[in-house]
CSV table of C-alpha atoms in Angstrom, one decimal:
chain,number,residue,atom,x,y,z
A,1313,UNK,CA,-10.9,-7.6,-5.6
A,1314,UNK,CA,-10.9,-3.7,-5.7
A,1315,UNK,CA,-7.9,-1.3,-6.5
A,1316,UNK,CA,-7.5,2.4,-4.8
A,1317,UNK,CA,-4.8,4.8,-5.3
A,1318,UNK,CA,-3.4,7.0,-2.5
A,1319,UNK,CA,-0.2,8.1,-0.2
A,1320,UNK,CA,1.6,6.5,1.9
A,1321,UNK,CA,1.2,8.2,5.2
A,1322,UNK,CA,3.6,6.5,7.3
A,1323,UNK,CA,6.0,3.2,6.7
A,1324,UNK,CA,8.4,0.8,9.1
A,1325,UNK,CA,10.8,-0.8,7.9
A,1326,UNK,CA,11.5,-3.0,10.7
A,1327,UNK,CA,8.0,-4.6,10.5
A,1328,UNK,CA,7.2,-3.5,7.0
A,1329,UNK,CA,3.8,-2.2,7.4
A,1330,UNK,CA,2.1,1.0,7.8
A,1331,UNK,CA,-0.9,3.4,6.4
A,1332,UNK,CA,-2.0,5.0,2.8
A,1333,UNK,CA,-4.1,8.2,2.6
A,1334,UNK,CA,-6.5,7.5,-0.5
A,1335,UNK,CA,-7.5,10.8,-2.1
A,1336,UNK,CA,-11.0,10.7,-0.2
A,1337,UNK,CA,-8.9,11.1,2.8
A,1338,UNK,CA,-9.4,7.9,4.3
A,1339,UNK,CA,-6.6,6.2,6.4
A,1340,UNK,CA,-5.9,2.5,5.4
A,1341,UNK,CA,-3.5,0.6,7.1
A,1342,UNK,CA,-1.7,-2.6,5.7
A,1343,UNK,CA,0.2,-5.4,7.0
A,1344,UNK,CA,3.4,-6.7,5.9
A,1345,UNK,CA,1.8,-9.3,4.1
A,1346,UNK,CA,0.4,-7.1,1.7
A,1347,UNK,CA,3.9,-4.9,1.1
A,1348,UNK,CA,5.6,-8.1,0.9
A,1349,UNK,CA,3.2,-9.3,-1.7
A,1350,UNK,CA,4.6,-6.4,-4.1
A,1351,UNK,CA,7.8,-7.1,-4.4
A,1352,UNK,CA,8.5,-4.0,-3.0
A,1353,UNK,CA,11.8,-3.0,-0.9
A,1354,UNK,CA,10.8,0.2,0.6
A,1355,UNK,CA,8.4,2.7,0.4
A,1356,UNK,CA,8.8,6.2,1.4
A,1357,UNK,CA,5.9,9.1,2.9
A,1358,UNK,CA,4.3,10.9,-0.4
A,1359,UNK,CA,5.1,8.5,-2.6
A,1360,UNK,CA,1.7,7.5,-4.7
A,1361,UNK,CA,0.9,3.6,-4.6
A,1362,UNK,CA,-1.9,1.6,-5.6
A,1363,UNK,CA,-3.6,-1.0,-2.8
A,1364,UNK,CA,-5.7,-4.1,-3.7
A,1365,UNK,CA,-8.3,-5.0,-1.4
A,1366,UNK,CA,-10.2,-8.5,-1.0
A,1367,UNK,CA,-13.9,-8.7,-0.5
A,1368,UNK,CA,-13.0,-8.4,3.8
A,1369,UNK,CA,-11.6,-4.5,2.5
A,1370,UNK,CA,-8.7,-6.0,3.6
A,1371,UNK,CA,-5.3,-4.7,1.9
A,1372,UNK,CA,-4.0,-8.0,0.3
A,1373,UNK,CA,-1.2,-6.1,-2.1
A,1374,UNK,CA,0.9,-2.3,-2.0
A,1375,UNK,CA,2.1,-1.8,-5.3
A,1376,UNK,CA,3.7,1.5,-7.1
A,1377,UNK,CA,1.6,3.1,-9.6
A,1378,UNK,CA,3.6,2.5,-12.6
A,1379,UNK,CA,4.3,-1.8,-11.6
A,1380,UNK,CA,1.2,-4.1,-12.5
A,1381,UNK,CA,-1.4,-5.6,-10.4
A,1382,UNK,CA,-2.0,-8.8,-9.6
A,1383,UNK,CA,-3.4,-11.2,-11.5
C-alpha cells in the first residue's frame, strides 16, 4: 500500500466520490468506497488529504492530513 498527498479537486456529496490533485499534478479519482473508508463526512475543494492506494493504484482510503492511516 502507498500513501500520496494532494487536493481535492472536486467532491459529490450525493454519491460521495470525486478527484485529488497530488502536487505532481496528477488527477486521481476515488470512489465512495474509499471516502467512506475514512470516516469522513464531507470534504471540501482545497482542502489537503492524504489517499492510500493498493498495489492495482487503486484509491482504497481518503483521509485528512492530520487523522491516521490505516493500519
Amino acid at each position: 500500500m502507498t500513501s500520496v498527498q494532494g487536493t481535492v479537486r472536486q467532491f459529490a456529496p450525493e454519491t460521495r466520490d470525486g478527484s485529488v490533485l497530488l502536487d505532481d499534478g496528477s488527477d486521481v479519482p476515488f470512489a465512495a468506497a474509499a471516502f467512506d473508508a475514512g470516516g469522513l463526512l464531507r470534504l471540501r475543494p482545497g482542502q489537503r488529504v492524504r489517499l492510500e492506494r493498493n498495489a492495482s493504484d487503486e484509491v482504497t482510503l481518503v483521509t485528512i492530513v492530520t487523522f491516521p492511516g490505516a493500519g
